[in-house]
mmCIF file with all atom_site columns, C-alpha atoms in Angstrom:
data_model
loop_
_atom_site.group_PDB
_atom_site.id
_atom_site.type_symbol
_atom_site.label_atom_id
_atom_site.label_alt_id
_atom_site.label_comp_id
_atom_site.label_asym_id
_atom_site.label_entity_id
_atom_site.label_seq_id
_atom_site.pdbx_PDB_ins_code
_atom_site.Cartn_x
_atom_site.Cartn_y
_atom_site.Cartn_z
_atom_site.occupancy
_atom_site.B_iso_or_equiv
_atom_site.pdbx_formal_charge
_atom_site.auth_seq_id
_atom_site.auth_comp_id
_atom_site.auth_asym_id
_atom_site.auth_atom_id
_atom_site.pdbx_PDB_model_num
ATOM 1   C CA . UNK A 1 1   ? -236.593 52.856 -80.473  1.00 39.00 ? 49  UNK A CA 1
ATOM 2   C CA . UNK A 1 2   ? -237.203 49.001 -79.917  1.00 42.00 ? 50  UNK A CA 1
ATOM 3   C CA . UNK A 1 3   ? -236.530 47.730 -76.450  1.00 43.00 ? 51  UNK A CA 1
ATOM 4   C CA . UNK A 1 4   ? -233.239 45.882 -77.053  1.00 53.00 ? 52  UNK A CA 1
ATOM 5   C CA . UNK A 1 5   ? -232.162 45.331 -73.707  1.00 73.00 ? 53  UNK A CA 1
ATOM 6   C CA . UNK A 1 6   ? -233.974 44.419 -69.967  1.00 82.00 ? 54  UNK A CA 1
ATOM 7   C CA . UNK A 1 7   ? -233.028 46.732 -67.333  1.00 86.00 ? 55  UNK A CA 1
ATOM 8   C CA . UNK A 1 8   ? -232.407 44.934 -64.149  1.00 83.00 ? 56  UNK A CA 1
ATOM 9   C CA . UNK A 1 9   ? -232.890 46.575 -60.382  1.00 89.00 ? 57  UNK A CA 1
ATOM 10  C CA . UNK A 1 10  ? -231.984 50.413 -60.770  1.00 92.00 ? 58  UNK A CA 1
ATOM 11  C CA . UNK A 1 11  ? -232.033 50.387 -64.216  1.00 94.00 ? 59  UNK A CA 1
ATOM 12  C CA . UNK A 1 12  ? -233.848 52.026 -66.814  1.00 95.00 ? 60  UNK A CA 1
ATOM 13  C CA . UNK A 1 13  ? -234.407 51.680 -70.571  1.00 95.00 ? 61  UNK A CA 1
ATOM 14  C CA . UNK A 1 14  ? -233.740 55.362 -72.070  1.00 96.00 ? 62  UNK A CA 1
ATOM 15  C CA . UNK A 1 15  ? -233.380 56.719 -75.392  1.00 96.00 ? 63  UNK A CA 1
ATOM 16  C CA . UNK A 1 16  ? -232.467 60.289 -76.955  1.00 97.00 ? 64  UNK A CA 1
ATOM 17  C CA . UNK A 1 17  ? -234.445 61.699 -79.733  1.00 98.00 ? 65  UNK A CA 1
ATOM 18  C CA . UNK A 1 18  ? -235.819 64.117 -81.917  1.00 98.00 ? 66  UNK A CA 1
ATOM 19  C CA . UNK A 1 19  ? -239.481 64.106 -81.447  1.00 97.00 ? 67  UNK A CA 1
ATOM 20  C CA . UNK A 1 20  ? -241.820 64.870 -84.760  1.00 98.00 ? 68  UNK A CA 1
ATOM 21  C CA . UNK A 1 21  ? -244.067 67.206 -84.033  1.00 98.00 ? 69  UNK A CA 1
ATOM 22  C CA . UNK A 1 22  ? -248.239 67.762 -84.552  1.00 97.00 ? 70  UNK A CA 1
ATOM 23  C CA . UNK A 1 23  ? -249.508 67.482 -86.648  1.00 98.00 ? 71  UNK A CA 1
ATOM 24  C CA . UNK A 1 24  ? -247.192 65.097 -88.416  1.00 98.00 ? 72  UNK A CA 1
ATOM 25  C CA . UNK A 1 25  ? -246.505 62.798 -85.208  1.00 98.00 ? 73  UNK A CA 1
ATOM 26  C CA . UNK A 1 26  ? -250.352 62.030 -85.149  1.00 98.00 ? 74  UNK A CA 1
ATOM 27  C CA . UNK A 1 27  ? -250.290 61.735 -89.298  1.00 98.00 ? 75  UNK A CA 1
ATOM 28  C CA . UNK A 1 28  ? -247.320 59.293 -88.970  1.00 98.00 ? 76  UNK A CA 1
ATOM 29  C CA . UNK A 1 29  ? -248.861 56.990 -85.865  1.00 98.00 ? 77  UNK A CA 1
ATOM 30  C CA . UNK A 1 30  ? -251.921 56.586 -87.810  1.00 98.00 ? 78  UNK A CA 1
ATOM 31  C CA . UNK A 1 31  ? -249.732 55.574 -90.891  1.00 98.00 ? 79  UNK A CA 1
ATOM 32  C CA . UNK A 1 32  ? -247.899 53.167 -88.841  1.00 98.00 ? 80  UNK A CA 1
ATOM 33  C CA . UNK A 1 33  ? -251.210 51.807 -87.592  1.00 98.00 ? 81  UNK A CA 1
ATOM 34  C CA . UNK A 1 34  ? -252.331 51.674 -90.817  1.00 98.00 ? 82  UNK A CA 1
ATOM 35  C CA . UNK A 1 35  ? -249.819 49.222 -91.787  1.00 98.00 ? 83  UNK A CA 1
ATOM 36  C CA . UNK A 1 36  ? -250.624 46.858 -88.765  1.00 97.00 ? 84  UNK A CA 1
ATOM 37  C CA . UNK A 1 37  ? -247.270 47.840 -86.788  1.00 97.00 ? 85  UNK A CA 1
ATOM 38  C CA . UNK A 1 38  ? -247.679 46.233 -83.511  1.00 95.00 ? 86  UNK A CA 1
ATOM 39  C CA . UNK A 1 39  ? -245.658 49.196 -82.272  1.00 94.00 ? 87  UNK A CA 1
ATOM 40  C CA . UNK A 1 40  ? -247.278 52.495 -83.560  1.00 97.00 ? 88  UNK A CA 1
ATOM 41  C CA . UNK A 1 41  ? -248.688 53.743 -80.354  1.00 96.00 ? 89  UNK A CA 1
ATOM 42  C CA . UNK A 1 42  ? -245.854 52.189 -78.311  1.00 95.00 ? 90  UNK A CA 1
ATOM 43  C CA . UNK A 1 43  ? -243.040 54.235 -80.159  1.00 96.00 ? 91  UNK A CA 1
ATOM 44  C CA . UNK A 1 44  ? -243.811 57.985 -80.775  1.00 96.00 ? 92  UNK A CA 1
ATOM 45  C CA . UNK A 1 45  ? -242.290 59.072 -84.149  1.00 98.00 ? 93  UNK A CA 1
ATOM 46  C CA . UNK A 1 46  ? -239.091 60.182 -83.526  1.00 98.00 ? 94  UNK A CA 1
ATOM 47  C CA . UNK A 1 47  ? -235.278 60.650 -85.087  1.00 98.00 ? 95  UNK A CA 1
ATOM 48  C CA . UNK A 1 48  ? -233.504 58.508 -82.706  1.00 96.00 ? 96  UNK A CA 1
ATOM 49  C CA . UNK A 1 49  ? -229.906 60.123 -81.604  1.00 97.00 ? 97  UNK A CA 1
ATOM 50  C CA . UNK A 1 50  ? -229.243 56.960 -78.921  1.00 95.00 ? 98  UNK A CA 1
ATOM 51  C CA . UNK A 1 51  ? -231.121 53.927 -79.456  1.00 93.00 ? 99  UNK A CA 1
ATOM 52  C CA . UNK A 1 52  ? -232.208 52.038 -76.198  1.00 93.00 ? 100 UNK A CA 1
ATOM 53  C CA . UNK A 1 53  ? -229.633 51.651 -73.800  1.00 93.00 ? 101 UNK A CA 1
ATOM 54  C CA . UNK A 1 54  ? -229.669 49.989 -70.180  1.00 94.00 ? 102 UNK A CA 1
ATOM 55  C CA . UNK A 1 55  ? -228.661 53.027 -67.916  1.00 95.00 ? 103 UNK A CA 1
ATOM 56  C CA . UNK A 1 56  ? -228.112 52.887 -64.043  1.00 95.00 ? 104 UNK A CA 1
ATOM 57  C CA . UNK A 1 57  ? -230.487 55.177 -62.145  1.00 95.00 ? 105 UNK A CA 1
ATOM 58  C CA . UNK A 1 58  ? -227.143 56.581 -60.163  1.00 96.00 ? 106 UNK A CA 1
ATOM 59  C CA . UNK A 1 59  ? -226.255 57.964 -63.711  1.00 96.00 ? 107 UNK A CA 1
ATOM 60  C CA . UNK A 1 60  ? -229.117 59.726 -64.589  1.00 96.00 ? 108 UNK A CA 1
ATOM 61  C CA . UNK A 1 61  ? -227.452 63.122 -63.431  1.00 96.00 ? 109 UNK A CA 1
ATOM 62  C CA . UNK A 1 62  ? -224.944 62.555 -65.092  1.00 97.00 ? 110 UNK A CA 1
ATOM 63  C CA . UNK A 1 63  ? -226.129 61.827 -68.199  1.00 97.00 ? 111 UNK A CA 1
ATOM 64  C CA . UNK A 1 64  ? -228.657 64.851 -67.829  1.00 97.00 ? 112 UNK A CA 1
ATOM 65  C CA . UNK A 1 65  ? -225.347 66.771 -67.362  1.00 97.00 ? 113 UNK A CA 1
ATOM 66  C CA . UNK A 1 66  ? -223.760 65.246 -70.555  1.00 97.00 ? 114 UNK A CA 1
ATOM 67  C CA . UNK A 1 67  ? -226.939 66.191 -72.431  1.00 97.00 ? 115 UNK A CA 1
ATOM 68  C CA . UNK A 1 68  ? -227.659 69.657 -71.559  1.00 97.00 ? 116 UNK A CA 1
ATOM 69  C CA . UNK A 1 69  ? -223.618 70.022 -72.212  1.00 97.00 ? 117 UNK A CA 1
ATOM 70  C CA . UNK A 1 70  ? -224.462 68.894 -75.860  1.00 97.00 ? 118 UNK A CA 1
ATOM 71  C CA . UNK A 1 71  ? -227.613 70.855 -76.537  1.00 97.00 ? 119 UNK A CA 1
ATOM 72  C CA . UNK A 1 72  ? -225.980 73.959 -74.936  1.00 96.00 ? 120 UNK A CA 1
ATOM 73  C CA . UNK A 1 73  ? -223.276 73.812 -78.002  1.00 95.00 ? 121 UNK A CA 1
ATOM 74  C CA . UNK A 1 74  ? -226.345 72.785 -80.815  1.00 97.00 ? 122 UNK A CA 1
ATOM 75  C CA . UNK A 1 75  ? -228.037 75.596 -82.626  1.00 97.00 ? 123 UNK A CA 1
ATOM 76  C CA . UNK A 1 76  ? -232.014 74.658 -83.540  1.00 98.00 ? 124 UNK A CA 1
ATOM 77  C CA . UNK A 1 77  ? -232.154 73.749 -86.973  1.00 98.00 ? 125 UNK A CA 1
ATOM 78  C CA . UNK A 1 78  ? -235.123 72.561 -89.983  1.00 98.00 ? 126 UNK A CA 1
ATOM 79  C CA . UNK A 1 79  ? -235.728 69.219 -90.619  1.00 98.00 ? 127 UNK A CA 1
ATOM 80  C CA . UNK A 1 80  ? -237.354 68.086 -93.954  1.00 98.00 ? 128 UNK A CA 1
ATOM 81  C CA . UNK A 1 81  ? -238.572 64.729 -94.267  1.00 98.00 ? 129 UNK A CA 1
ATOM 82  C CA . UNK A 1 82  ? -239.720 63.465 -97.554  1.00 98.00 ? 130 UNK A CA 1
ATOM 83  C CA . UNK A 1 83  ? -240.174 60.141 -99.185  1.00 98.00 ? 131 UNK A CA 1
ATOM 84  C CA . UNK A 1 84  ? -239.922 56.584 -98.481  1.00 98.00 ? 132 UNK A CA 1
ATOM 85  C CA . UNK A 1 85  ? -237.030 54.415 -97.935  1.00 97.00 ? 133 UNK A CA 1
ATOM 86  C CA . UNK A 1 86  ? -236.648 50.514 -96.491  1.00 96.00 ? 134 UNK A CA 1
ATOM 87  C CA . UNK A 1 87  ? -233.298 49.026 -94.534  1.00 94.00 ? 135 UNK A CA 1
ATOM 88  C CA . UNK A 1 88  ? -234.539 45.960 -96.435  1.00 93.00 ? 136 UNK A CA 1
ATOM 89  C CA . UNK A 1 89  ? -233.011 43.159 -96.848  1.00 90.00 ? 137 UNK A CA 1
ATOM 90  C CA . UNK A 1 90  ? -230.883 43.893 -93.963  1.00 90.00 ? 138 UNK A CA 1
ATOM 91  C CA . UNK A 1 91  ? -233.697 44.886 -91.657  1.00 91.00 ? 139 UNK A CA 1
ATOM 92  C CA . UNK A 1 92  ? -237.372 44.922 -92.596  1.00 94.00 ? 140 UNK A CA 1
ATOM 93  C CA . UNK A 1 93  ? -237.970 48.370 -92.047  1.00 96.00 ? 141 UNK A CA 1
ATOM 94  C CA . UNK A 1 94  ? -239.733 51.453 -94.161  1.00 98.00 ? 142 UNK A CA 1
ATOM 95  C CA . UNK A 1 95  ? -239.311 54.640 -92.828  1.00 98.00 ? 143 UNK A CA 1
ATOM 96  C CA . UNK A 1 96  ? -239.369 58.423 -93.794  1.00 98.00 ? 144 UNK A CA 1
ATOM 97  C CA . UNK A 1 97  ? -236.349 59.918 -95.241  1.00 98.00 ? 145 UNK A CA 1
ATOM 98  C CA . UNK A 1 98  ? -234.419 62.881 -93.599  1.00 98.00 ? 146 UNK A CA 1
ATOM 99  C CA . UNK A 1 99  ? -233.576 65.405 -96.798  1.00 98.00 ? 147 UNK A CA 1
ATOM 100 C CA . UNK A 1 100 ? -232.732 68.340 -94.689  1.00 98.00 ? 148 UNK A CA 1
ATOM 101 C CA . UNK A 1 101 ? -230.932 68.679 -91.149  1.00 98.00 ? 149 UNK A CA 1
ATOM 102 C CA . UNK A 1 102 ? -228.746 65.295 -91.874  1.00 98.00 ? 150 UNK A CA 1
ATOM 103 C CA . UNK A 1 103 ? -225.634 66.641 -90.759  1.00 97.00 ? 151 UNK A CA 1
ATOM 104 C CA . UNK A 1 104 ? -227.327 68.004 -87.568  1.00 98.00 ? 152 UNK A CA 1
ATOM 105 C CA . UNK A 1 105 ? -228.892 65.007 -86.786  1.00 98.00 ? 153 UNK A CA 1
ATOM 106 C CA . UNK A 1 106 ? -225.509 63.394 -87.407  1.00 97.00 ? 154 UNK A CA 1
ATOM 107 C CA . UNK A 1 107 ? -223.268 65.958 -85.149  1.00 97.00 ? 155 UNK A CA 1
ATOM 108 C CA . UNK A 1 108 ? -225.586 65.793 -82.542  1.00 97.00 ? 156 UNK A CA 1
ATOM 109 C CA . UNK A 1 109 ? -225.748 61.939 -82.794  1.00 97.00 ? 157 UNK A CA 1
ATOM 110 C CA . UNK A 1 110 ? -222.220 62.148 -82.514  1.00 96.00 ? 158 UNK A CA 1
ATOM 111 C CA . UNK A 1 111 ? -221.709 63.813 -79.191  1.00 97.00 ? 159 UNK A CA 1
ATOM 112 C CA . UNK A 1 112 ? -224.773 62.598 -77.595  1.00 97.00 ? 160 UNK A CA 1
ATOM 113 C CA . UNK A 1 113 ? -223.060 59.085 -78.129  1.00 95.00 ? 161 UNK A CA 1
ATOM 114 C CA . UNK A 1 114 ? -220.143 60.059 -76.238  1.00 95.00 ? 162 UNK A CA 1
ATOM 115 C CA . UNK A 1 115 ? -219.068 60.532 -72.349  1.00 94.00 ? 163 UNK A CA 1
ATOM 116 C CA . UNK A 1 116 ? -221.322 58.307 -70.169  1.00 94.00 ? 164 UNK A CA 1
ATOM 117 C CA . UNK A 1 117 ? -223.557 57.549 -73.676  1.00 95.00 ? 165 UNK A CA 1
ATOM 118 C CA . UNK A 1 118 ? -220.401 56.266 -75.339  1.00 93.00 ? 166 UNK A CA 1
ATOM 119 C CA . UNK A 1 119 ? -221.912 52.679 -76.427  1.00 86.00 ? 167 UNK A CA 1
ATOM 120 C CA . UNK A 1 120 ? -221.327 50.711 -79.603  1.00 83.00 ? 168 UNK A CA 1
ATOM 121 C CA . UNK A 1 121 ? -223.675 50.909 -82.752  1.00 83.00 ? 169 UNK A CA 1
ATOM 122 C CA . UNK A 1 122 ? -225.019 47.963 -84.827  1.00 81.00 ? 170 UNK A CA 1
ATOM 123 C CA . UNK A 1 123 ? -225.478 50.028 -87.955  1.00 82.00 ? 171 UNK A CA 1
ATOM 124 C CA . UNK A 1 124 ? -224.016 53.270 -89.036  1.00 89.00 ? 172 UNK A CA 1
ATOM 125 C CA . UNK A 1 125 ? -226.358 55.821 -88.276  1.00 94.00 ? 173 UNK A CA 1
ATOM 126 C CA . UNK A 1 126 ? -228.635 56.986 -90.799  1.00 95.00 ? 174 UNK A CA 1
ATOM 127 C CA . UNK A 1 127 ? -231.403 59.561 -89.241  1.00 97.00 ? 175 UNK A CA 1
ATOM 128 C CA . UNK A 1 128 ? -234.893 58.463 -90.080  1.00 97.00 ? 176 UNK A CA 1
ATOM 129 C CA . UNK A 1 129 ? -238.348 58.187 -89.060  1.00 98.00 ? 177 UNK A CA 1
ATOM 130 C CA . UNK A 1 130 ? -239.525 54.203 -88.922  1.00 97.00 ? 178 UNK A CA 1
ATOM 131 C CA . UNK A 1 131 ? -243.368 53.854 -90.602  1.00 98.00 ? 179 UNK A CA 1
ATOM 132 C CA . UNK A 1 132 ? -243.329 50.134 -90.710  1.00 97.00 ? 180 UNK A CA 1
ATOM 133 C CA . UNK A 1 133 ? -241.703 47.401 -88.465  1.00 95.00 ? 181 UNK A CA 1
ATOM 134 C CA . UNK A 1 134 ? -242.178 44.088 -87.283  1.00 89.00 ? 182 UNK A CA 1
ATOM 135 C CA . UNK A 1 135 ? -245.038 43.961 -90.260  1.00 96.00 ? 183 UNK A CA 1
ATOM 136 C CA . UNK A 1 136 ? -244.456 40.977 -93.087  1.00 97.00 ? 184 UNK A CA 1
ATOM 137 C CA . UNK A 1 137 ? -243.447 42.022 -96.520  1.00 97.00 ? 185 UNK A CA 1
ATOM 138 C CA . UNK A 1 138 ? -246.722 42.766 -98.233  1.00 98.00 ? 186 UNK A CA 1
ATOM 139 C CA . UNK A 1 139 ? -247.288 45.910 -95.468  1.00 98.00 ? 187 UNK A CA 1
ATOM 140 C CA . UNK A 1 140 ? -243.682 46.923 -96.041  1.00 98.00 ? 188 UNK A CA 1
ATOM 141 C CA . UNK A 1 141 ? -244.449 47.107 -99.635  1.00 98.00 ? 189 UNK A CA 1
ATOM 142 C CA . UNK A 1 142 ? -247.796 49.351 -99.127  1.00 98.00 ? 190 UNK A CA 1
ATOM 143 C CA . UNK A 1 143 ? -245.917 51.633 -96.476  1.00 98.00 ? 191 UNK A CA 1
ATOM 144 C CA . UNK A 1 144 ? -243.389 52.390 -98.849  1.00 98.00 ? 192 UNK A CA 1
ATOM 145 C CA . UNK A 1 145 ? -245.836 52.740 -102.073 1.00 98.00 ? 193 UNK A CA 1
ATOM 146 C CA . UNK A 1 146 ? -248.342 55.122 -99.868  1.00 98.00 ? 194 UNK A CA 1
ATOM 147 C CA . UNK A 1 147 ? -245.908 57.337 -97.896  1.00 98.00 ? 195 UNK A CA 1
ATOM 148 C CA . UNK A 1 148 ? -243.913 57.701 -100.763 1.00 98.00 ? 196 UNK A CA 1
ATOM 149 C CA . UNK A 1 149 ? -245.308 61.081 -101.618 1.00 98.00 ? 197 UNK A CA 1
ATOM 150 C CA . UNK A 1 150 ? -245.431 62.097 -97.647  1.00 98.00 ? 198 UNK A CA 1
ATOM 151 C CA . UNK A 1 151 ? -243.732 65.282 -97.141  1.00 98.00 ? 199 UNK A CA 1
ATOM 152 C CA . UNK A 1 152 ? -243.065 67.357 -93.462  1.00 98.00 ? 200 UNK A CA 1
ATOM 153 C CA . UNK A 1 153 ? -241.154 70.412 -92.236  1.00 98.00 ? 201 UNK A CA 1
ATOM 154 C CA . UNK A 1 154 ? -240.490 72.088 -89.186  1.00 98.00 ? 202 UNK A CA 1
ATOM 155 C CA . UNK A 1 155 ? -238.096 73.321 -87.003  1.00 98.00 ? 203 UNK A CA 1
ATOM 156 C CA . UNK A 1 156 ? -235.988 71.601 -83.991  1.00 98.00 ? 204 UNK A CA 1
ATOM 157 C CA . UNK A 1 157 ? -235.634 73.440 -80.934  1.00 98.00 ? 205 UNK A CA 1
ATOM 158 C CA . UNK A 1 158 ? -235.002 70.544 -78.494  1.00 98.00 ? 206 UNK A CA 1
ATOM 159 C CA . UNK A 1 159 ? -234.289 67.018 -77.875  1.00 98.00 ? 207 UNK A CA 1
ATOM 160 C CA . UNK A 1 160 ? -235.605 64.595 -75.830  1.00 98.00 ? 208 UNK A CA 1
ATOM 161 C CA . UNK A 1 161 ? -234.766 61.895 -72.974  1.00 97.00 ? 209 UNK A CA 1
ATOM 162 C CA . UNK A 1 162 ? -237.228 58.838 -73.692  1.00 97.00 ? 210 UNK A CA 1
ATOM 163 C CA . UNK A 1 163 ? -237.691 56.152 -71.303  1.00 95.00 ? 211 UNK A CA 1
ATOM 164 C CA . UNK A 1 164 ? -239.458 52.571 -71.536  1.00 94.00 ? 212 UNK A CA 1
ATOM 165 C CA . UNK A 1 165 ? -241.903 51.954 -69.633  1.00 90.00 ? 213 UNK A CA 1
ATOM 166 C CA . UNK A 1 166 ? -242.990 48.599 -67.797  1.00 88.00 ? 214 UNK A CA 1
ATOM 167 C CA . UNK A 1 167 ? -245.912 48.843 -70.195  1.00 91.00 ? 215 UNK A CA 1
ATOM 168 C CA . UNK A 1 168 ? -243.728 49.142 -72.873  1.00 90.00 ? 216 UNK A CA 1
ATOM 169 C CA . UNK A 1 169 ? -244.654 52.488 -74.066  1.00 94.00 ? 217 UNK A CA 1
ATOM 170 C CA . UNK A 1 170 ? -242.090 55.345 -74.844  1.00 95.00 ? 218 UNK A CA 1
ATOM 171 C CA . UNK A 1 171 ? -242.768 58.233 -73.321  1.00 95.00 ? 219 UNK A CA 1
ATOM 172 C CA . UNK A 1 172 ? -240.631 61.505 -73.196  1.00 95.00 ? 220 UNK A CA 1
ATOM 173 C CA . UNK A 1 173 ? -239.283 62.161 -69.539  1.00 95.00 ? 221 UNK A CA 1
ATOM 174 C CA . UNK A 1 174 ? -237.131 65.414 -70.285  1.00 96.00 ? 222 UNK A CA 1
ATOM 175 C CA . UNK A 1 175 ? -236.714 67.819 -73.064  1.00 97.00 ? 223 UNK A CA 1
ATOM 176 C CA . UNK A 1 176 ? -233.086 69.803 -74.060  1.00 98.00 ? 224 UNK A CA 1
ATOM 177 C CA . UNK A 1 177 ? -233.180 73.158 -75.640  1.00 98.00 ? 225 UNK A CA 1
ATOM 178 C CA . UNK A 1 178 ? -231.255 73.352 -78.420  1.00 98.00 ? 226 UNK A CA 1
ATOM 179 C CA . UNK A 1 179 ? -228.824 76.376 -77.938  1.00 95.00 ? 227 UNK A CA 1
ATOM 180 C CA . UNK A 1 180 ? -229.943 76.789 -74.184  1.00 77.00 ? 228 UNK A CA 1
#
């Protein structure tokens, strides 16, 4: 999640997404450090299901509403990630490939996206965990040659309401049981 858009008065910056967790989120931030991403403890890693969008505060019910609607019909499910990928040359990004819970990831995408989260998409979504951003080429090339190999399972239960903070951290403000 990069902060695309300012909120203005009773706004907030949210996001939805699949948090990785320990010990893999802590392996992954330390990769991304690694690399010199200016964002690796700013951005937790995560499968993003709604990219930062400006909400108004008056619609934060309802888009709690929307979500627990769309967790209530998801069943948890195991997510593999495995190798190295890049969005290069389109965007200069290396991330972490999803190999196993792809079509969850994209159903729940889906309907996340919809109702009061129904906003357009730059890219079509491919679910992914980012390693290397905002770093110049040589970095993108090492994040992609040493995470090639990097390998993580484990099981998604929940979902997760980010928001952006004015320090511009992303922190988790609610979680969704999958199935709940």
């Amino acid at each position: 999640m990069v902060a695309a858009a300012v909120p203005g008065e009773n706004q907030r910056l949210i996001g939805i997404s699949i948090e990785v967790p320990p010990p893999f989120a802590q392996e992954l931030t330390s990769a991304r450090a690694s690399f010199g991403d200016p964002l690796a403890y700013a951005i937790p890693p995560h499968i993003t299901l709604l990219g930062p969008t400006v909400v108004n505060d008056a619609d934060l019910d309802m888009i709690r509403d929307h979500i627990l609607g769309v967790t209530a019909r998801a069943v948890p499910f195991r997510l593999h990630l495995r190798g190295t990928a890049t969005f290069r040359p389109v965007s200069p990004v290396v991330f972490i490939q999803v190999v196993q819970g792809i079509s969850e990831c994209e159903s729940l995408e889906r309907t996340v996206r919809s109702g009061p989260l129904e906003v357009p998409i730059r890219f079509n979504y491919h679910p992914h965990v980012t390693i290397a951003h905002e770093v110049d080429d040589a970095a993108l090339d090492r994040a992609f040659a040493e995470m090639n190999s990097y390998e993580a399972v484990f099981q998604v239960n929940k979902i997760h309401l980010f928001e952006h903070g004015k320090d511009q951290v992303w922190r988790p403000v609610s979680s969704f049981v999958l199935g709940s």
